[in-house]
Tab-separated table of C-alpha atoms in Angstrom:
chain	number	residue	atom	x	y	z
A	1130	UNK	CA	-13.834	-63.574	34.944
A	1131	UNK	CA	-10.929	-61.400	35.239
A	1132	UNK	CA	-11.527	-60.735	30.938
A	1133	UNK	CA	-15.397	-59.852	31.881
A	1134	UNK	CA	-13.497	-57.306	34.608
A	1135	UNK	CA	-11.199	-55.632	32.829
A	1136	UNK	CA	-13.124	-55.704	29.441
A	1137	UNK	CA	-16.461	-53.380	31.623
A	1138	UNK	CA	-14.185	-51.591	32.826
A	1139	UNK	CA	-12.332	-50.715	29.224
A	1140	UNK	CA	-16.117	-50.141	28.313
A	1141	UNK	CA	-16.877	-47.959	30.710
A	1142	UNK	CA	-14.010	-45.247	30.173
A	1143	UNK	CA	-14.785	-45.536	26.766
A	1144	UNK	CA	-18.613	-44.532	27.333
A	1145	UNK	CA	-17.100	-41.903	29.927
A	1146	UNK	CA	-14.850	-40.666	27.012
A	1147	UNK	CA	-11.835	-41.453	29.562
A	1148	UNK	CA	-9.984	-42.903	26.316
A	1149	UNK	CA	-10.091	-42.415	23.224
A	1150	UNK	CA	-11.666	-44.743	20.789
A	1151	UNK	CA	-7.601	-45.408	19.662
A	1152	UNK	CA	-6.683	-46.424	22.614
A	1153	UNK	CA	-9.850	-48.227	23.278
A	1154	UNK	CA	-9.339	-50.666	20.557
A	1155	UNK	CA	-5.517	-50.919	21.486
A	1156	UNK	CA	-5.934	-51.793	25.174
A	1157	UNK	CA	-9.163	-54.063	23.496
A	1158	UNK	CA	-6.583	-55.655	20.981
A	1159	UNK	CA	-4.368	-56.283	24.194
A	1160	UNK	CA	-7.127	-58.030	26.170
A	1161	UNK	CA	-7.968	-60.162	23.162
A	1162	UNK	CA	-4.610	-61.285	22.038
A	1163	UNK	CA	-3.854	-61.963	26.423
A	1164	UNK	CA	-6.484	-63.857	27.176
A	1165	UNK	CA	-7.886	-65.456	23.626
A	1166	UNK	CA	-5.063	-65.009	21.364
A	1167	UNK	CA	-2.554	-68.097	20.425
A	1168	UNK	CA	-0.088	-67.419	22.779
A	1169	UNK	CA	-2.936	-67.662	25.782
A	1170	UNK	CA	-2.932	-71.088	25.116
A	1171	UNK	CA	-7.198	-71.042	25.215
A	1172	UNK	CA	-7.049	-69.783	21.627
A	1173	UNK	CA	-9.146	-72.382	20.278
A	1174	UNK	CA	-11.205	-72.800	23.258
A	1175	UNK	CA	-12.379	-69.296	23.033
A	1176	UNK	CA	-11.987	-68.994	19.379
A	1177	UNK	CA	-15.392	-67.124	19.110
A	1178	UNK	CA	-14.945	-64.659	21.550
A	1179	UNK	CA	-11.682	-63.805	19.890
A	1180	UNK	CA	-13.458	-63.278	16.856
A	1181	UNK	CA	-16.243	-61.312	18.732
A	1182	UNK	CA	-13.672	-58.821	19.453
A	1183	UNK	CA	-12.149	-58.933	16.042
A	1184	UNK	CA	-15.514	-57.967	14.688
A	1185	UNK	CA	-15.786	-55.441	16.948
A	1186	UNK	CA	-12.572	-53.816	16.783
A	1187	UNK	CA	-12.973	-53.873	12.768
A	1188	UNK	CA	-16.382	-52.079	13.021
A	1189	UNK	CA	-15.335	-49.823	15.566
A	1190	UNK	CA	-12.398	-48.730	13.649
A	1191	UNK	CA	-13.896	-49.010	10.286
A	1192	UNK	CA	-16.632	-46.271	12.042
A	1193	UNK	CA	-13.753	-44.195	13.326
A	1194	UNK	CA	-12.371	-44.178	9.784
A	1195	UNK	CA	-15.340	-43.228	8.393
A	1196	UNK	CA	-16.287	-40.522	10.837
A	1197	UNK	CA	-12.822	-39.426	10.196
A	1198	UNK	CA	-13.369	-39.426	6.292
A	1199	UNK	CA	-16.946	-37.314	6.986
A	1200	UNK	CA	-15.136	-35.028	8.741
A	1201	UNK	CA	-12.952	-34.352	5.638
A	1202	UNK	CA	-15.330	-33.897	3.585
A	1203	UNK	CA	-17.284	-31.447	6.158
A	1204	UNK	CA	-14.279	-29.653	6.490
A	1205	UNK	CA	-14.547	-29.605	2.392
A	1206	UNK	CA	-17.776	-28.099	2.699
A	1207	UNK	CA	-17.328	-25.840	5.031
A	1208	UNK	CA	-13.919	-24.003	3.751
A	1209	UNK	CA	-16.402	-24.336	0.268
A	1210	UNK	CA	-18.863	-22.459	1.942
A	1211	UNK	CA	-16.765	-19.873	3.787
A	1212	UNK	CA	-14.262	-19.474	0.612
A	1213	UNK	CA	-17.856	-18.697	-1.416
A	1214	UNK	CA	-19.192	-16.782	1.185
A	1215	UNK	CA	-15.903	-14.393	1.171
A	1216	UNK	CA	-16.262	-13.627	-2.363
A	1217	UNK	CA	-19.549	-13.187	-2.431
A	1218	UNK	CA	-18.970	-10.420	0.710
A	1219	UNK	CA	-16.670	-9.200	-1.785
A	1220	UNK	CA	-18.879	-8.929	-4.767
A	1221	UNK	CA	-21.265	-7.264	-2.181
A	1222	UNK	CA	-18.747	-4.784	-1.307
A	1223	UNK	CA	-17.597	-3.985	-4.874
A	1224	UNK	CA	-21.646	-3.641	-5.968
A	1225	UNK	CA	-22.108	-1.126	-2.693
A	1226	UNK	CA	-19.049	0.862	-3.920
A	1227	UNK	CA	-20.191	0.663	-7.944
A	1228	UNK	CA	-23.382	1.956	-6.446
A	1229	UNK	CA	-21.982	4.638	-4.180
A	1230	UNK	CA	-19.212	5.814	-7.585
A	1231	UNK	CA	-22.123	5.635	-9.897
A	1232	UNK	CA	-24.240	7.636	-7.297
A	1233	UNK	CA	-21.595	10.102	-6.511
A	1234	UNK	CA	-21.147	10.662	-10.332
A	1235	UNK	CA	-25.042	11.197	-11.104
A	1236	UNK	CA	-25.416	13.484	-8.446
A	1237	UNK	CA	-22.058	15.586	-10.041
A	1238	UNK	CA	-23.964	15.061	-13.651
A	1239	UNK	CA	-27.721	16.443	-12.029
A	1240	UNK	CA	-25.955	19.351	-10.287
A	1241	UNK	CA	-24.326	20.154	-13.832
A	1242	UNK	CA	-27.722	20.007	-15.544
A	1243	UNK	CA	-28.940	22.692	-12.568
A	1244	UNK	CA	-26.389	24.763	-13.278
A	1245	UNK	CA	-26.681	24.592	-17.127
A	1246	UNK	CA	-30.848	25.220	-16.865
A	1247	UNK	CA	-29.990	28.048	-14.442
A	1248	UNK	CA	-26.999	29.680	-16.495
A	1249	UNK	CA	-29.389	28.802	-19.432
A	1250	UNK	CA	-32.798	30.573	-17.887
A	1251	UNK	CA	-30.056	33.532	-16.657
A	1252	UNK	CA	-29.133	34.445	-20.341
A	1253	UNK	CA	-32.749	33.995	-21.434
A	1254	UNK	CA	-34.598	36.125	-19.214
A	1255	UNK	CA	-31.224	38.883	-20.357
A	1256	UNK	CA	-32.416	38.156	-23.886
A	1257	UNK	CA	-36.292	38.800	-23.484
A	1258	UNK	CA	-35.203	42.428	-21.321
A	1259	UNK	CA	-33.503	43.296	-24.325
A	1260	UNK	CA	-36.287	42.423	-26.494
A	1261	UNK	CA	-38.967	44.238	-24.223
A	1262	UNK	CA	-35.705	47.124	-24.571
A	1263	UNK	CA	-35.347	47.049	-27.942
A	1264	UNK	CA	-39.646	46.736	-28.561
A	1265	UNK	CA	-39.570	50.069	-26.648
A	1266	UNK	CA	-37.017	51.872	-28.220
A	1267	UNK	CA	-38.687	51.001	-31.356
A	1268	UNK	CA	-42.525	52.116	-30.299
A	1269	UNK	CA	-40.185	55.507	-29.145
A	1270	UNK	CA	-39.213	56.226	-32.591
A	1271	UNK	CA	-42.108	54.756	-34.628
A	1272	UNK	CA	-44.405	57.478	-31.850
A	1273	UNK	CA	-41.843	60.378	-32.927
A	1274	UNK	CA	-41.831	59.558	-36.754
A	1275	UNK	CA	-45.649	59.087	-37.156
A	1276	UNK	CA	-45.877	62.364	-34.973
A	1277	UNK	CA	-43.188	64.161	-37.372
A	1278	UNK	CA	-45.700	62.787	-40.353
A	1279	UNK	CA	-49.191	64.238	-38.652
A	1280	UNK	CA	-47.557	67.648	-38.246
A	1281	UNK	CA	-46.391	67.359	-41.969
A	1282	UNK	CA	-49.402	66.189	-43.161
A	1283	UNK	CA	-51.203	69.006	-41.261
A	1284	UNK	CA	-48.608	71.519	-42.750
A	1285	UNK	CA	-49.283	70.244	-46.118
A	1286	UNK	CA	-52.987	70.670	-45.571
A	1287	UNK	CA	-52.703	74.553	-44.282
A	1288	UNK	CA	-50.574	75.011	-47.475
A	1289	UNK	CA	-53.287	73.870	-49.617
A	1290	UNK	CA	-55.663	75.333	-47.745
A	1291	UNK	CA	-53.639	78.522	-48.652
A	1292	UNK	CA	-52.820	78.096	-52.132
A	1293	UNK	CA	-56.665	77.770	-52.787
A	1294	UNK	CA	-57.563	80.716	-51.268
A	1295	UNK	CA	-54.572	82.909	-52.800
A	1296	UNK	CA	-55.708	80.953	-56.197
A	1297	UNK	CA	-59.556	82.575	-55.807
A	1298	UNK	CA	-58.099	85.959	-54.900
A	1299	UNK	CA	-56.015	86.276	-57.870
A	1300	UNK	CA	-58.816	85.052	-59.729
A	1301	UNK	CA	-60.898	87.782	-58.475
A	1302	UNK	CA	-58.429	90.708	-59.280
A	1303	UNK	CA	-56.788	89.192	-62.011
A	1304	UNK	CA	-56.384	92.035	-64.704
A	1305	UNK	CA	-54.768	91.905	-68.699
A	1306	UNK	CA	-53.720	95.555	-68.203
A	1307	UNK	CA	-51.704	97.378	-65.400
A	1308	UNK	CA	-53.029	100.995	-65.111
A	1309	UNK	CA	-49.747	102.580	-63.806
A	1310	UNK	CA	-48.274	106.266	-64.001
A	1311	UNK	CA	-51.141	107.375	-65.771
A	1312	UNK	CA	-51.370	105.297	-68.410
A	1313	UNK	CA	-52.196	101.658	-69.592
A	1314	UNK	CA	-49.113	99.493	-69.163
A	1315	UNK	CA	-48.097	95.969	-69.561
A	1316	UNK	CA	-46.918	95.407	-65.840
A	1317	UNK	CA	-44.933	92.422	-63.849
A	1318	UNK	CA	-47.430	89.345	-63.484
A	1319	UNK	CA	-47.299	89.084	-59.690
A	1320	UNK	CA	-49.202	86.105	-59.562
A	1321	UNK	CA	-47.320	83.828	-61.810
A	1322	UNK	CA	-44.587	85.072	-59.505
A	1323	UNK	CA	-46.036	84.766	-56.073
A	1324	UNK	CA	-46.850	81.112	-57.645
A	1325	UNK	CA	-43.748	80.108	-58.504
A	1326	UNK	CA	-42.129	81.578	-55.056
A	1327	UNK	CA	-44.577	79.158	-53.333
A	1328	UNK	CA	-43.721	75.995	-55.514
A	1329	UNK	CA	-40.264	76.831	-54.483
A	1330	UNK	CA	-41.139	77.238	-50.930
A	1331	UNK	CA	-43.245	73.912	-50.735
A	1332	UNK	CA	-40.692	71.785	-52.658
A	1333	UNK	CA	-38.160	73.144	-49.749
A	1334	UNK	CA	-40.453	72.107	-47.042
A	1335	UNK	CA	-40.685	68.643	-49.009
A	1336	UNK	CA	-36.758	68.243	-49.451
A	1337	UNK	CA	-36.342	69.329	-45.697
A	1338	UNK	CA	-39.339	66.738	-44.280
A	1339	UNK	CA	-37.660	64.397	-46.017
A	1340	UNK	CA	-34.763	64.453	-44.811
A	1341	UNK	CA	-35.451	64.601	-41.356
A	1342	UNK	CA	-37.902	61.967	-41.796
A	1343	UNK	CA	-34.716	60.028	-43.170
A	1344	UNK	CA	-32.928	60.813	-40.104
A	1345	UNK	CA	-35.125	60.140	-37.768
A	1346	UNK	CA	-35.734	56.495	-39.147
A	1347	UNK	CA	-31.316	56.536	-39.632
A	1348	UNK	CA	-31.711	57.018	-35.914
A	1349	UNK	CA	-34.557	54.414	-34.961
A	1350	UNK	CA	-32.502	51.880	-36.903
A	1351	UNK	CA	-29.282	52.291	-35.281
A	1352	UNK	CA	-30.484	52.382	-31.851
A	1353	UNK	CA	-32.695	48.649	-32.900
A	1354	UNK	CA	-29.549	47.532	-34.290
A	1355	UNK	CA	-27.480	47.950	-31.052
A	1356	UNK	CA	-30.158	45.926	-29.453
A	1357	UNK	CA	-29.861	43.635	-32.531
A	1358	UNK	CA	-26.465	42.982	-31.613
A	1359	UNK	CA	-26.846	42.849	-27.876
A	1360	UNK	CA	-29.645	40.183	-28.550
A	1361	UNK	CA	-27.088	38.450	-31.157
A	1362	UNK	CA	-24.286	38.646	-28.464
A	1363	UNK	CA	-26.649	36.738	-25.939
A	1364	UNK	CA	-27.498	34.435	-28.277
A	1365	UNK	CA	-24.026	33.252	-28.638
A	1366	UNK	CA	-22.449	33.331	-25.299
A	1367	UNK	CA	-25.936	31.055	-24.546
A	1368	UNK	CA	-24.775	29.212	-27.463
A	1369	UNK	CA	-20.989	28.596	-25.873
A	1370	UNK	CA	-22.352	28.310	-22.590
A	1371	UNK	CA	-24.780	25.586	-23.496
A	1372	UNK	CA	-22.246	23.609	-25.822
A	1373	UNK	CA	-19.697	24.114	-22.582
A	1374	UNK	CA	-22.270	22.292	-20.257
A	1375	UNK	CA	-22.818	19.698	-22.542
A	1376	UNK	CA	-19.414	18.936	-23.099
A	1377	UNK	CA	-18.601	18.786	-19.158
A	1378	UNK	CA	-22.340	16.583	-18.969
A	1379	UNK	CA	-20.881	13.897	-22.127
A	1380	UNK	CA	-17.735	13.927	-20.621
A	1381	UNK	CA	-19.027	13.038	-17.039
A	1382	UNK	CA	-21.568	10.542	-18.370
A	1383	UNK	CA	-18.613	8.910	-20.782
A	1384	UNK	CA	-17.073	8.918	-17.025
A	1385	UNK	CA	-19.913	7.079	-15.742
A	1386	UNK	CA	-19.702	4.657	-18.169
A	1387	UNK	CA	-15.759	3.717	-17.729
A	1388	UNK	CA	-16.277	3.274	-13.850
A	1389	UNK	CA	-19.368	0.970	-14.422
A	1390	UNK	CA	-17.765	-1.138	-16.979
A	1391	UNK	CA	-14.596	-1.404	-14.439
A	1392	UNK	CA	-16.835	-2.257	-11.438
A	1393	UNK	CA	-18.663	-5.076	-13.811
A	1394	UNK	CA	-15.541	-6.846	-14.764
A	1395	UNK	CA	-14.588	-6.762	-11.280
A	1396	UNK	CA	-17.881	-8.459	-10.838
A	1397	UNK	CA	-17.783	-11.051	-13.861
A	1398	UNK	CA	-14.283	-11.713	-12.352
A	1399	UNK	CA	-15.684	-12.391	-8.533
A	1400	UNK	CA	-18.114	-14.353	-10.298
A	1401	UNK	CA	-15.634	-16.461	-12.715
A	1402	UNK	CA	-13.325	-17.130	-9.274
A	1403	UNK	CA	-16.689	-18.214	-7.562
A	1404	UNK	CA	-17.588	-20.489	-10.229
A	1405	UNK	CA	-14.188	-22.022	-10.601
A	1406	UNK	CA	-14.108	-22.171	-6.613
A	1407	UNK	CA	-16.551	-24.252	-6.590
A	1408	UNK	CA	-15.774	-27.039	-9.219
A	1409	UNK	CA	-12.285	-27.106	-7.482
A	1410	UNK	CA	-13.827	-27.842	-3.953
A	1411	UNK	CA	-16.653	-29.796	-6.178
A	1412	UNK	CA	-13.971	-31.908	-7.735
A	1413	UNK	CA	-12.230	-32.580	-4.761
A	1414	UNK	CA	-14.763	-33.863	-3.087
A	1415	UNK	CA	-15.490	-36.219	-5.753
A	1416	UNK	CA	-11.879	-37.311	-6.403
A	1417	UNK	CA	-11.986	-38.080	-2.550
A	1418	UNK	CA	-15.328	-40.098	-2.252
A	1419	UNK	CA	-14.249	-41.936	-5.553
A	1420	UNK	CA	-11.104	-43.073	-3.445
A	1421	UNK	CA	-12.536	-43.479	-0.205
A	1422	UNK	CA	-14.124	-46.608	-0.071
A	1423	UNK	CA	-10.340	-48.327	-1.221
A	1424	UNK	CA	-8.859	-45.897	1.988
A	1425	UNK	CA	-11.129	-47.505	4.444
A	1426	UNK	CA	-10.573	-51.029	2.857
A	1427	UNK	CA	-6.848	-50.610	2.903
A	1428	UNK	CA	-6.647	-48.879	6.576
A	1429	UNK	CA	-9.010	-51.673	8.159
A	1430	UNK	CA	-7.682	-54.133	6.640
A	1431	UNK	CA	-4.011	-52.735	8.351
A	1432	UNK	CA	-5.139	-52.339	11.375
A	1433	UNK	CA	-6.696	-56.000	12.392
A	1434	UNK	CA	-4.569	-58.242	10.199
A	1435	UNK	CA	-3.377	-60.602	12.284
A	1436	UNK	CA	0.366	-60.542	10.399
A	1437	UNK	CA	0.760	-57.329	11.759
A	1438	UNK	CA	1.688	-56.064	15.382
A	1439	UNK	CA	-0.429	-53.352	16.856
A	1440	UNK	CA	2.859	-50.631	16.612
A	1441	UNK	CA	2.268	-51.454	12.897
A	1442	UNK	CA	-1.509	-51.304	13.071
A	1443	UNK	CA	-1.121	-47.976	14.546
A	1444	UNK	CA	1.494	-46.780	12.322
A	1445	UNK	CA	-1.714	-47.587	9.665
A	1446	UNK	CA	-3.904	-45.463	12.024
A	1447	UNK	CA	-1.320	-42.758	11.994
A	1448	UNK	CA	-0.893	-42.963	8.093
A	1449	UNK	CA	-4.447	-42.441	7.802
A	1450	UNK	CA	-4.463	-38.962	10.397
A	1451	UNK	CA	-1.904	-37.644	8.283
A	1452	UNK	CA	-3.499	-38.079	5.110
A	1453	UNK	CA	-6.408	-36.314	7.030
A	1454	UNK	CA	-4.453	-33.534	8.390
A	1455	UNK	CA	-2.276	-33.586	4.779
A	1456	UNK	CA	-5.924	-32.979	3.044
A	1457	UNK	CA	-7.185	-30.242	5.524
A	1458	UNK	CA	-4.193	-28.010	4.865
A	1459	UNK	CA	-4.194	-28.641	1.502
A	1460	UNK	CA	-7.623	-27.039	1.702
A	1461	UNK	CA	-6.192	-24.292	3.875
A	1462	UNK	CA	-3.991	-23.233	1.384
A	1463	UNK	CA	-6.965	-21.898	-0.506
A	1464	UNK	CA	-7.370	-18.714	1.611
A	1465	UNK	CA	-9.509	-20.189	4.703
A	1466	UNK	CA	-7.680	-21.705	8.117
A	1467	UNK	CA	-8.195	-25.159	9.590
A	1468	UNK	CA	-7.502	-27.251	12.305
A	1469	UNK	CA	-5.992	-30.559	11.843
A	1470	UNK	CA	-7.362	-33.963	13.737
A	1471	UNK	CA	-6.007	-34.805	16.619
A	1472	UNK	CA	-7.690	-38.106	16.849
């Protein structure tokens, strides 16, 4: 009766969580070995309520070793999950910053491109004013020498128009003899002169259009060549200023391309850790479930062998903790804290 008493009342702290399950089974071990065990002197009498107990206590701690050995291997998972979850904020913070650098450096490369259309479009529109210039200045002289050519031509029609009438007048007085002091003489032949005074005269006027007309075409050509060379000087600082841009654009793009490569090995490097992160955790796991089984065996088998003392059982109990705590800061060390189990 006084077992009954003592045992409901061991019972009920335990379902209060007054005691541990430890110190449960100790104060349980106590009871059984007082009033059941061999030196009770009722050992055999209450043989299978000593055994009851046994069975209990070897469940009850087998359980406790078990729930011990899940929490390992939650622990496992979760350090897995928050060691994997840390690099992968990591790989998300290196992508956000590739993006932002690769952003930063487009924007650079699209405000070059503005400025190389606009410097570009700047040069082009000086080029066509110098064409409109230069079509002007030509239209000036080609006006001036075509005028210079009607007047000529108009000239050379009044002197025709002359010659032909001064040709039928000499016709019309034309005489063989020269009637002069009196007499019949041989006299100067006027016309032949007058003739040959106005071939003289005409070729003069030729030489002298000529020659202006030569430098007034001298002059429309070297005025159109200046703009020839303006438009050739445009042409070439557009040219330098285009090859410039594109040079700074290659240069920024070959840019680009060295900070995106940098950001992706720093990637495939998150990624490599991640992967070899996980077959460590993976592996440990398994090395511990392959083993785990032979732990419980071993610790049970410690703690309710009759050969043994309960100090001893304990010190079995204890062994087992500290493997526990022993394995949680091993995991630990890999970056992510714990807390060890207090039992």
């Amino acid at each position: 009766e006084e077992y009954e008493k003592q045992k409901d009342d061991l019972d009920h702290k335990l379902a209060m969580e007054e005691i541990s399950q430890e110190d449960y089974y100790k104060q349980l071990y106590a009871l059984n070995e007082k009033y059941f065990g061999e030196a009770s002197g009722q050992h055999d009498k209450y043989l299978d309520d000593y055994q009851k107990n046994e069975e209990t206590m070897y469940k009850g701690i087998k359980s406790m070793l078990k729930d011990r050995a899940e929490d390992i291997k939650d622990a496992m998972k979760d350090q897995e999950d928050a060691a994997i979850d840390a690099i992968e904020k990591q790989s998300d913070a290196v992508k956000a910053a590739e993006e932002a650098a690769l952003k930063a450096i487009d924007n650079q490369i699209d405000a070059l491109k503005k400025q190389k259309d606009a410097a570009l479009d700047a040069i082009d529109s000086q080029i066509e004013a110098t064409k409109k210039e230069q079509t002007a200045c030509e239209t000036y002289w080609n006006n001036k020498i075509d005028a210079f050519k009607k007047a000529n031509e108009e000239l050379t029609e009044q002197n025709k128009l002359m010659e032909l009438q001064q040709a039928l007048a000499a016709a019309q007085s034309t005489k063989v003899k020269i009637f002069q002091g009196g007499q019949f003489t041989y006299g100067q032949d006027e016309e032949a002169v007058d003739t040959a005074q106005q071939n003289l005269d005409e070729y003069q006027d030729e030489l002298k259009y000529e020659k202006e007309l030569q430098d007034l075409e001298d002059s429309r050509d070297a005025a159109l060549a200046v703009y020839d060379q303006k438009i050739e000087d445009l042409q070439n600082y557009r040219d330098s200023v285009e090859e410039q841009y594109d040079a700074e654009i290659e240069a920024m793009e070959n840019h680009r391309d060295e900070v995106q490569e940098q950001y992706d090995a720093e990637l495939d490097a998150l990624s490599a850790q991640k992967e070899a992160l996980k077959a460590q955790y993976d592996e440990q796991i398994e090395n511990y479930e392959a083993t785990e089984k032979k732990l419980f065996d071993d610790q049970v088998d410690a703690i309710t062998s009759e050969n043994n003392n309960w100090t001893v059982r304990l010190q079995n109990l204890a062994a087992f903790v500290t493997q526990y705590n022993s394995m949680i800061s091993s995991l630990g060390s890999g970056g992510t804290a714990s807390s060890s189990y207090k039992g």
